[in-house]
PDB file of C-alpha atoms in Angstrom:
ATOM      1  CA  MET A   1     -38.312 -43.282  35.962  1.00 84.00           C
ATOM      2  CA  THR A   2     -42.054 -42.074  33.744  1.00 96.00           C
ATOM      3  CA  THR A   3     -42.110 -39.856  30.384  1.00 98.00           C
ATOM      4  CA  ILE A   4     -43.080 -37.150  29.013  1.00 98.00           C
ATOM      5  CA  ALA A   5     -44.381 -36.684  25.432  1.00 98.00           C
ATOM      6  CA  ILE A   6     -44.081 -33.162  23.245  1.00 98.00           C
ATOM      7  CA  VAL A   7     -46.325 -33.448  19.614  1.00 98.00           C
ATOM      8  CA  GLY A   8     -45.459 -30.500  18.020  1.00 96.00           C
ATOM      9  CA  ALA A   9     -42.378 -30.244  19.838  1.00 96.00           C
ATOM     10  CA  GLY A  10     -39.841 -27.504  18.028  1.00 94.00           C
ATOM     11  CA  THR A  11     -37.215 -25.090  19.659  1.00 93.00           C
ATOM     12  CA  GLY A  12     -40.336 -23.169  20.976  1.00 94.00           C
ATOM     13  CA  LEU A  13     -42.593 -23.629  23.389  1.00 96.00           C
ATOM     14  CA  GLY A  14     -41.955 -27.481  23.057  1.00 97.00           C
ATOM     15  CA  ALA A  15     -37.558 -27.634  24.142  1.00 97.00           C
ATOM     16  CA  ALA A  16     -39.268 -24.674  27.173  1.00 97.00           C
ATOM     17  CA  ILE A  17     -42.049 -27.951  28.241  1.00 98.00           C
ATOM     18  CA  ALA A  18     -39.249 -30.275  27.816  1.00 98.00           C
ATOM     19  CA  ARG A  19     -36.330 -28.343  30.058  1.00 98.00           C
ATOM     20  CA  ARG A  20     -39.550 -27.465  32.828  1.00 98.00           C
ATOM     21  CA  PHE A  21     -40.642 -30.947  33.083  1.00 98.00           C
ATOM     22  CA  GLY A  22     -36.981 -32.397  32.331  1.00 98.00           C
ATOM     23  CA  THR A  23     -35.699 -30.783  35.465  1.00 97.00           C
ATOM     24  CA  GLU A  24     -38.883 -32.579  37.434  1.00 97.00           C
ATOM     25  CA  GLY A  25     -36.782 -35.950  36.745  1.00 97.00           C
ATOM     26  CA  PHE A  26     -38.949 -36.447  33.629  1.00 98.00           C
ATOM     27  CA  ALA A  27     -37.386 -38.659  30.164  1.00 98.00           C
ATOM     28  CA  ILE A  28     -38.860 -36.668  27.185  1.00 98.00           C
ATOM     29  CA  ALA A  29     -40.274 -37.786  24.336  1.00 98.00           C
ATOM     30  CA  LEU A  30     -40.435 -35.094  21.521  1.00 98.00           C
ATOM     31  CA  ILE A  31     -42.564 -35.075  18.160  1.00 98.00           C
ATOM     32  CA  SER A  32     -43.050 -33.767  15.044  1.00 97.00           C
ATOM     33  CA  ARG A  33     -42.524 -34.902  11.617  1.00 96.00           C
ATOM     34  CA  ASN A  34     -38.443 -33.681  11.332  1.00 96.00           C
ATOM     35  CA  GLN A  35     -35.752 -36.124  12.592  1.00 97.00           C
ATOM     36  CA  ASN A  36     -33.218 -34.293  11.549  1.00 97.00           C
ATOM     37  CA  LYS A  37     -34.399 -31.222  13.875  1.00 96.00           C
ATOM     38  CA  LEU A  38     -35.972 -33.302  16.634  1.00 97.00           C
ATOM     39  CA  ASP A  39     -32.157 -34.856  16.782  1.00 98.00           C
ATOM     40  CA  LEU A  40     -30.488 -32.178  17.068  1.00 97.00           C
ATOM     41  CA  LEU A  41     -33.011 -30.236  19.718  1.00 98.00           C
ATOM     42  CA  ALA A  42     -32.472 -34.034  21.214  1.00 98.00           C
ATOM     43  CA  GLU A  43     -29.406 -33.560  21.776  1.00 98.00           C
ATOM     44  CA  GLU A  44     -28.891 -30.253  22.600  1.00 97.00           C
ATOM     45  CA  LEU A  45     -30.754 -31.467  26.189  1.00 98.00           C
ATOM     46  CA  ALA A  46     -28.957 -34.185  26.160  1.00 98.00           C
ATOM     47  CA  ALA A  47     -26.065 -31.815  26.289  1.00 98.00           C
ATOM     48  CA  GLU A  48     -27.948 -30.132  29.289  1.00 97.00           C
ATOM     49  CA  GLY A  49     -28.298 -33.460  31.395  1.00 97.00           C
ATOM     50  CA  PHE A  50     -31.627 -34.328  30.229  1.00 98.00           C
ATOM     51  CA  THR A  51     -33.112 -37.880  29.099  1.00 98.00           C
ATOM     52  CA  ALA A  52     -34.516 -37.097  25.024  1.00 98.00           C
ATOM     53  CA  ARG A  53     -35.010 -38.465  22.190  1.00 98.00           C
ATOM     54  CA  GLY A  54     -36.974 -37.790  18.845  1.00 98.00           C
ATOM     55  CA  TYR A  55     -39.509 -39.131  16.536  1.00 98.00           C
ATOM     56  CA  ALA A  56     -40.803 -38.695  13.662  1.00 98.00           C
ATOM     57  CA  ALA A  57     -44.626 -38.492  12.961  1.00 98.00           C
ATOM     58  CA  SER A  58     -47.002 -36.875  11.731  1.00 96.00           C
ATOM     59  CA  VAL A  59     -50.146 -36.007  13.865  1.00 96.00           C
ATOM     60  CA  ARG A  60     -52.529 -37.012  10.512  1.00 95.00           C
ATOM     61  CA  ASP A  61     -50.734 -40.513   9.985  1.00 97.00           C
ATOM     62  CA  PRO A  62     -52.372 -42.412  13.567  1.00 97.00           C
ATOM     63  CA  GLU A  63     -50.324 -45.387  12.911  1.00 98.00           C
ATOM     64  CA  ALA A  64     -46.912 -42.966  12.239  1.00 98.00           C
ATOM     65  CA  LEU A  65     -48.070 -40.724  15.646  1.00 98.00           C
ATOM     66  CA  THR A  66     -49.373 -44.594  17.432  1.00 98.00           C
ATOM     67  CA  ALA A  67     -46.139 -46.228  16.790  1.00 98.00           C
ATOM     68  CA  ALA A  68     -43.958 -43.417  17.919  1.00 98.00           C
ATOM     69  CA  LEU A  69     -45.642 -42.724  20.633  1.00 98.00           C
ATOM     70  CA  GLU A  70     -44.978 -46.753  21.893  1.00 98.00           C
ATOM     71  CA  GLN A  71     -41.825 -46.945  20.992  1.00 98.00           C
ATOM     72  CA  ALA A  72     -41.003 -43.729  22.895  1.00 98.00           C
ATOM     73  CA  ALA A  73     -42.601 -45.754  26.360  1.00 98.00           C
ATOM     74  CA  GLN A  74     -40.105 -48.766  25.474  1.00 98.00           C
ATOM     75  CA  GLU A  75     -36.939 -46.678  25.173  1.00 98.00           C
ATOM     76  CA  LEU A  76     -37.489 -44.334  28.135  1.00 98.00           C
ATOM     77  CA  GLY A  77     -40.731 -45.570  29.930  1.00 97.00           C
ATOM     78  CA  THR A  78     -44.363 -45.236  30.361  1.00 98.00           C
ATOM     79  CA  ILE A  79     -45.321 -41.276  29.146  1.00 98.00           C
ATOM     80  CA  GLU A  80     -46.942 -39.991  32.402  1.00 98.00           C
ATOM     81  CA  VAL A  81     -47.386 -36.939  30.772  1.00 98.00           C
ATOM     82  CA  LEU A  82     -49.067 -35.923  26.982  1.00 98.00           C
ATOM     83  CA  GLU A  83     -48.559 -32.421  25.486  1.00 98.00           C
ATOM     84  CA  TYR A  84     -50.631 -31.601  22.321  1.00 98.00           C
ATOM     85  CA  SER A  85     -49.411 -28.722  20.653  1.00 96.00           C
ATOM     86  CA  PRO A  86     -48.010 -28.802  17.302  1.00 94.00           C
ATOM     87  CA  LEU A  87     -48.158 -24.979  15.201  1.00 87.00           C
ATOM     88  CA  PRO A  88     -51.243 -25.489  13.303  1.00 85.00           C
ATOM     89  CA  GLN A  89     -51.027 -25.181   8.956  1.00 81.00           C
ATOM     90  CA  LYS A  90     -51.195 -22.230   6.576  1.00 81.00           C
ATOM     91  CA  GLU A  91     -53.956 -23.712   4.770  1.00 79.00           C
ATOM     92  CA  PHE A  92     -56.074 -23.950   8.345  1.00 80.00           C
ATOM     93  CA  LEU A  93     -55.766 -20.059   8.782  1.00 85.00           C
ATOM     94  CA  ARG A  94     -57.581 -19.059   6.010  1.00 92.00           C
ATOM     95  CA  PRO A  95     -60.712 -16.663   6.158  1.00 95.00           C
ATOM     96  CA  VAL A  96     -63.951 -18.882   6.905  1.00 95.00           C
ATOM     97  CA  LEU A  97     -65.198 -17.839   2.832  1.00 95.00           C
ATOM     98  CA  GLU A  98     -62.315 -18.613   1.573  1.00 94.00           C
ATOM     99  CA  THR A  99     -62.203 -21.782   3.639  1.00 93.00           C
ATOM    100  CA  THR A 100     -62.778 -25.334   1.970  1.00 93.00           C
ATOM    101  CA  VAL A 101     -63.793 -29.239   3.239  1.00 94.00           C
ATOM    102  CA  LYS A 102     -60.100 -30.176   2.223  1.00 92.00           C
ATOM    103  CA  ASP A 103     -58.989 -27.924   4.625  1.00 92.00           C
ATOM    104  CA  LEU A 104     -61.304 -28.859   6.857  1.00 93.00           C
ATOM    105  CA  ALA A 105     -60.504 -31.901   6.811  1.00 94.00           C
ATOM    106  CA  ALA A 106     -57.621 -31.578   7.534  1.00 93.00           C
ATOM    107  CA  ALA A 107     -57.775 -29.417  10.158  1.00 94.00           C
ATOM    108  CA  VAL A 108     -59.189 -31.999  11.750  1.00 95.00           C
ATOM    109  CA  GLU A 109     -57.251 -34.681  11.726  1.00 95.00           C
ATOM    110  CA  PHE A 110     -54.996 -32.415  12.705  1.00 95.00           C
ATOM    111  CA  SER A 111     -56.785 -31.220  15.783  1.00 96.00           C
ATOM    112  CA  ILE A 112     -59.625 -33.934  16.612  1.00 97.00           C
ATOM    113  CA  TYR A 113     -57.826 -37.239  14.662  1.00 97.00           C
ATOM    114  CA  GLY A 114     -54.137 -36.305  16.025  1.00 97.00           C
ATOM    115  CA  PRO A 115     -55.771 -36.148  20.113  1.00 98.00           C
ATOM    116  CA  VAL A 116     -57.366 -39.007  19.888  1.00 98.00           C
ATOM    117  CA  THR A 117     -55.264 -40.899  18.323  1.00 98.00           C
ATOM    118  CA  ALA A 118     -52.603 -39.771  20.784  1.00 98.00           C
ATOM    119  CA  VAL A 119     -54.397 -40.604  24.221  1.00 98.00           C
ATOM    120  CA  HIS A 120     -55.808 -43.638  22.794  1.00 98.00           C
ATOM    121  CA  GLN A 121     -51.773 -44.520  22.943  1.00 98.00           C
ATOM    122  CA  VAL A 122     -50.904 -43.256  26.126  1.00 98.00           C
ATOM    123  CA  LEU A 123     -53.869 -44.035  28.554  1.00 98.00           C
ATOM    124  CA  SER A 124     -52.966 -47.233  29.652  1.00 97.00           C
ATOM    125  CA  GLY A 125     -49.768 -47.066  30.754  1.00 98.00           C
ATOM    126  CA  MET A 126     -51.458 -44.207  32.715  1.00 98.00           C
ATOM    127  CA  ARG A 127     -53.652 -46.304  34.065  1.00 98.00           C
ATOM    128  CA  THR A 128     -51.106 -48.257  35.470  1.00 98.00           C
ATOM    129  CA  LEU A 129     -48.733 -45.398  36.525  1.00 97.00           C
ATOM    130  CA  GLY A 130     -52.401 -45.054  39.057  1.00 98.00           C
ATOM    131  CA  ARG A 131     -51.937 -40.851  37.350  1.00 98.00           C
ATOM    132  CA  GLY A 132     -51.229 -39.809  34.169  1.00 98.00           C
ATOM    133  CA  THR A 133     -52.176 -35.342  32.521  1.00 98.00           C
ATOM    134  CA  VAL A 134     -53.148 -34.443  29.356  1.00 98.00           C
ATOM    135  CA  LEU A 135     -52.013 -30.683  28.283  1.00 98.00           C
ATOM    136  CA  PHE A 136     -54.104 -29.488  25.844  1.00 98.00           C
ATOM    137  CA  VAL A 137     -51.964 -25.807  24.162  1.00 97.00           C
ATOM    138  CA  ASN A 138     -54.490 -23.839  21.874  1.00 96.00           C
ATOM    139  CA  GLY A 139     -54.916 -20.182  20.553  1.00 91.00           C
ATOM    140  CA  GLY A 140     -57.857 -18.265  21.508  1.00 91.00           C
ATOM    141  CA  SER A 141     -59.983 -19.533  18.344  1.00 91.00           C
ATOM    142  CA  ALA A 142     -60.389 -22.427  20.621  1.00 93.00           C
ATOM    143  CA  VAL A 143     -62.178 -20.220  22.413  1.00 93.00           C
ATOM    144  CA  ARG A 144     -63.479 -17.332  21.006  1.00 92.00           C
ATOM    145  CA  PRO A 145     -64.058 -18.300  16.770  1.00 93.00           C
ATOM    146  CA  ASN A 146     -62.308 -15.869  14.878  1.00 92.00           C
ATOM    147  CA  PRO A 147     -63.515 -16.029  10.749  1.00 94.00           C
ATOM    148  CA  SER A 148     -60.221 -15.219   9.458  1.00 93.00           C
ATOM    149  CA  VAL A 149     -58.805 -18.867  10.712  1.00 93.00           C
ATOM    150  CA  ALA A 150     -61.624 -20.602  10.233  1.00 93.00           C
ATOM    151  CA  GLY A 151     -59.751 -24.381   9.693  1.00 91.00           C
ATOM    152  CA  THR A 152     -58.533 -23.673  13.506  1.00 92.00           C
ATOM    153  CA  SER A 153     -61.433 -22.456  15.260  1.00 94.00           C
ATOM    154  CA  ILE A 154     -63.773 -25.089  13.665  1.00 95.00           C
ATOM    155  CA  ALA A 155     -60.818 -27.691  14.341  1.00 95.00           C
ATOM    156  CA  PHE A 156     -59.684 -26.290  17.708  1.00 95.00           C
ATOM    157  CA  ALA A 157     -64.002 -26.456  18.956  1.00 95.00           C
ATOM    158  CA  GLY A 158     -63.937 -29.943  18.463  1.00 96.00           C
ATOM    159  CA  GLU A 159     -59.741 -30.893  19.900  1.00 97.00           C
ATOM    160  CA  THR A 160     -61.300 -28.097  23.410  1.00 97.00           C
ATOM    161  CA  ALA A 161     -64.893 -30.641  23.389  1.00 97.00           C
ATOM    162  CA  LEU A 162     -62.871 -33.794  23.204  1.00 98.00           C
ATOM    163  CA  ALA A 163     -60.479 -32.346  25.781  1.00 98.00           C
ATOM    164  CA  THR A 164     -63.486 -30.908  28.005  1.00 98.00           C
ATOM    165  CA  MET A 165     -64.947 -34.553  27.697  1.00 98.00           C
ATOM    166  CA  LEU A 166     -61.422 -36.515  28.745  1.00 98.00           C
ATOM    167  CA  HIS A 167     -61.377 -34.182  31.732  1.00 98.00           C
ATOM    168  CA  ASP A 168     -64.659 -34.896  33.105  1.00 97.00           C
ATOM    169  CA  THR A 169     -64.335 -38.639  32.093  1.00 98.00           C
ATOM    170  CA  LEU A 170     -61.138 -39.538  33.500  1.00 98.00           C
ATOM    171  CA  GLY A 171     -60.585 -37.010  36.704  1.00 96.00           C
ATOM    172  CA  ALA A 172     -62.614 -39.576  38.630  1.00 97.00           C
ATOM    173  CA  GLU A 173     -59.537 -42.309  37.808  1.00 97.00           C
ATOM    174  CA  ASN A 174     -56.293 -39.766  38.637  1.00 98.00           C
ATOM    175  CA  ILE A 175     -55.568 -38.408  35.386  1.00 98.00           C
ATOM    176  CA  HIS A 176     -55.815 -34.523  35.182  1.00 98.00           C
ATOM    177  CA  VAL A 177     -57.048 -33.080  31.603  1.00 98.00           C
ATOM    178  CA  GLY A 178     -56.333 -29.491  31.113  1.00 97.00           C
ATOM    179  CA  GLN A 179     -56.132 -26.880  28.193  1.00 98.00           C
ATOM    180  CA  LEU A 180     -54.112 -23.585  28.561  1.00 97.00           C
ATOM    181  CA  ILE A 181     -54.765 -20.790  25.416  1.00 95.00           C
ATOM    182  CA  ILE A 182     -52.989 -18.521  24.066  1.00 93.00           C
ATOM    183  CA  PRO A 183     -54.557 -15.575  23.098  1.00 89.00           C
ATOM    184  CA  GLY A 184     -51.718 -14.150  21.180  1.00 82.00           C
ATOM    185  CA  ALA A 185     -48.607 -15.457  20.420  1.00 84.00           C
ATOM    186  CA  ILE A 186     -45.826 -17.087  21.711  1.00 88.00           C
ATOM    187  CA  ASP A 187     -43.297 -14.084  22.583  1.00 86.00           C
ATOM    188  CA  PRO A 188     -40.244 -14.498  23.336  1.00 91.00           C
ATOM    189  CA  GLY A 189     -38.769 -12.614  26.087  1.00 88.00           C
ATOM    190  CA  HIS A 190     -42.198 -11.329  27.316  1.00 85.00           C
ATOM    191  CA  PRO A 191     -44.276 -12.472  29.925  1.00 85.00           C
ATOM    192  CA  PRO A 192     -46.938 -13.864  30.461  1.00 89.00           C
ATOM    193  CA  ASN A 193     -46.199 -15.606  26.388  1.00 90.00           C
ATOM    194  CA  ASP A 194     -42.892 -16.486  26.779  1.00 94.00           C
ATOM    195  CA  PRO A 195     -41.848 -19.957  26.549  1.00 95.00           C
ATOM    196  CA  GLY A 196     -40.880 -20.758  29.769  1.00 96.00           C
ATOM    197  CA  ALA A 197     -43.596 -19.017  30.955  1.00 95.00           C
ATOM    198  CA  LEU A 198     -45.789 -21.073  29.196  1.00 96.00           C
ATOM    199  CA  ALA A 199     -44.133 -23.668  30.259  1.00 97.00           C
ATOM    200  CA  GLN A 200     -44.025 -23.137  34.015  1.00 96.00           C
ATOM    201  CA  ARG A 201     -48.333 -22.702  33.211  1.00 95.00           C
ATOM    202  CA  LEU A 202     -48.459 -25.671  32.704  1.00 97.00           C
ATOM    203  CA  TRP A 203     -46.628 -27.596  34.985  1.00 98.00           C
ATOM    204  CA  GLU A 204     -48.443 -26.002  37.756  1.00 96.00           C
ATOM    205  CA  HIS A 205     -51.418 -27.354  35.603  1.00 95.00           C
ATOM    206  CA  HIS A 206     -50.056 -30.740  36.111  1.00 97.00           C
ATOM    207  CA  THR A 207     -49.189 -30.388  39.563  1.00 97.00           C
ATOM    208  CA  ARG A 208     -52.266 -28.222  40.708  1.00 95.00           C
ATOM    209  CA  ARG A 209     -54.263 -30.048  38.851  1.00 95.00           C
ATOM    210  CA  ASP A 210     -57.360 -28.382  40.563  1.00 92.00           C
ATOM    211  CA  THR A 211     -58.888 -26.804  37.061  1.00 93.00           C
ATOM    212  CA  PHE A 212     -59.913 -27.370  32.968  1.00 97.00           C
ATOM    213  CA  ARG A 213     -58.727 -24.080  31.636  1.00 95.00           C
ATOM    214  CA  ASP A 214     -56.191 -21.842  32.169  1.00 93.00           C
ATOM    215  CA  TYR A 215     -55.913 -18.071  30.001  1.00 93.00           C
ATOM    216  CA  ALA A 216     -52.427 -17.505  29.072  1.00 91.00           C
ATOM    217  CA  GLU A 217     -53.430 -13.601  29.589  1.00 87.00           C
ATOM    218  CA  PRO A 218     -56.489 -12.088  29.285  1.00 83.00           C
ATOM    219  CA  PHE A 219     -58.621 -12.484  26.536  1.00 75.00           C
ATOM    220  CA  PRO A 220     -58.865  -8.736  24.869  1.00 67.00           C
ATOM    221  CA  THR A 221     -62.513  -6.889  24.523  1.00 61.00           C
ATOM    222  CA  SER A 222     -63.079  -7.044  21.247  1.00 51.00           C
ATOM    223  CA  GLN A 223     -61.364  -8.934  18.440  1.00 45.00           C
TER     224      GLN A 223
END
C-alpha cells in the first residue's frame, strides 16, 4: 500500500480528496495543525473503511512538517502522492498597501518554504517507487495577482514558480507535478467547485499526467 499525504487536511476539500484516493486503495496521511481535529477526521474515514491517520504539524515549521511526513511514511507506507492545499491565514488576505513585511514573511513560509520542505521529504520515496505525484491547489491569485489579497498573490506566485520548475524537472523521473487553480470559493453542492468534484479533478491529474495546470472553472473576464 502506498500513501497520499494531504497537507492542509480538513473536513471539506481535504476529506473529499481522502475519500477519492482512499477508494483507489491509498492509505491517507492527514496533516494540519490541530491533532484533535485530525483524529476526528481519521476516525470518520476509518469507520468508512479507509486507512487514515492524522499527523499534526504547521507548514511554517519545517522540522515538524518533515517529522510528520516521515512518520506517515513509516506507519502507512511510502508517500506516492503529496497534495498541498493549506488554507491561507487572514493576514495574507490584506490589501497591498496594508500588507507588511511581516505579513509577507509569513506568507512565504506558508506557500514556499512549506511545499519545498514537503517535496524534499517525500522525493526519495517517490524515486524508490519509480513514480509519484505532487499536486498543488491554489486560488486564482496564483496566476492573476489581486491587490485585495496581496500576501497570497505574492506568495502563490512563488509557489506557482516552484511547482512549474518541479514539473519541468521531475517529469523525466515519472514524478508528475500539477496545479489545480480554483478561481472561486469551494462550494459544497455546487459543481464545479464542490469538494467532491475538485477531488475528482485531482484524481484525474494524478492518473492522466498530461498537463501541468488545470482550472476548476473558467476565470472571470474581469476581477
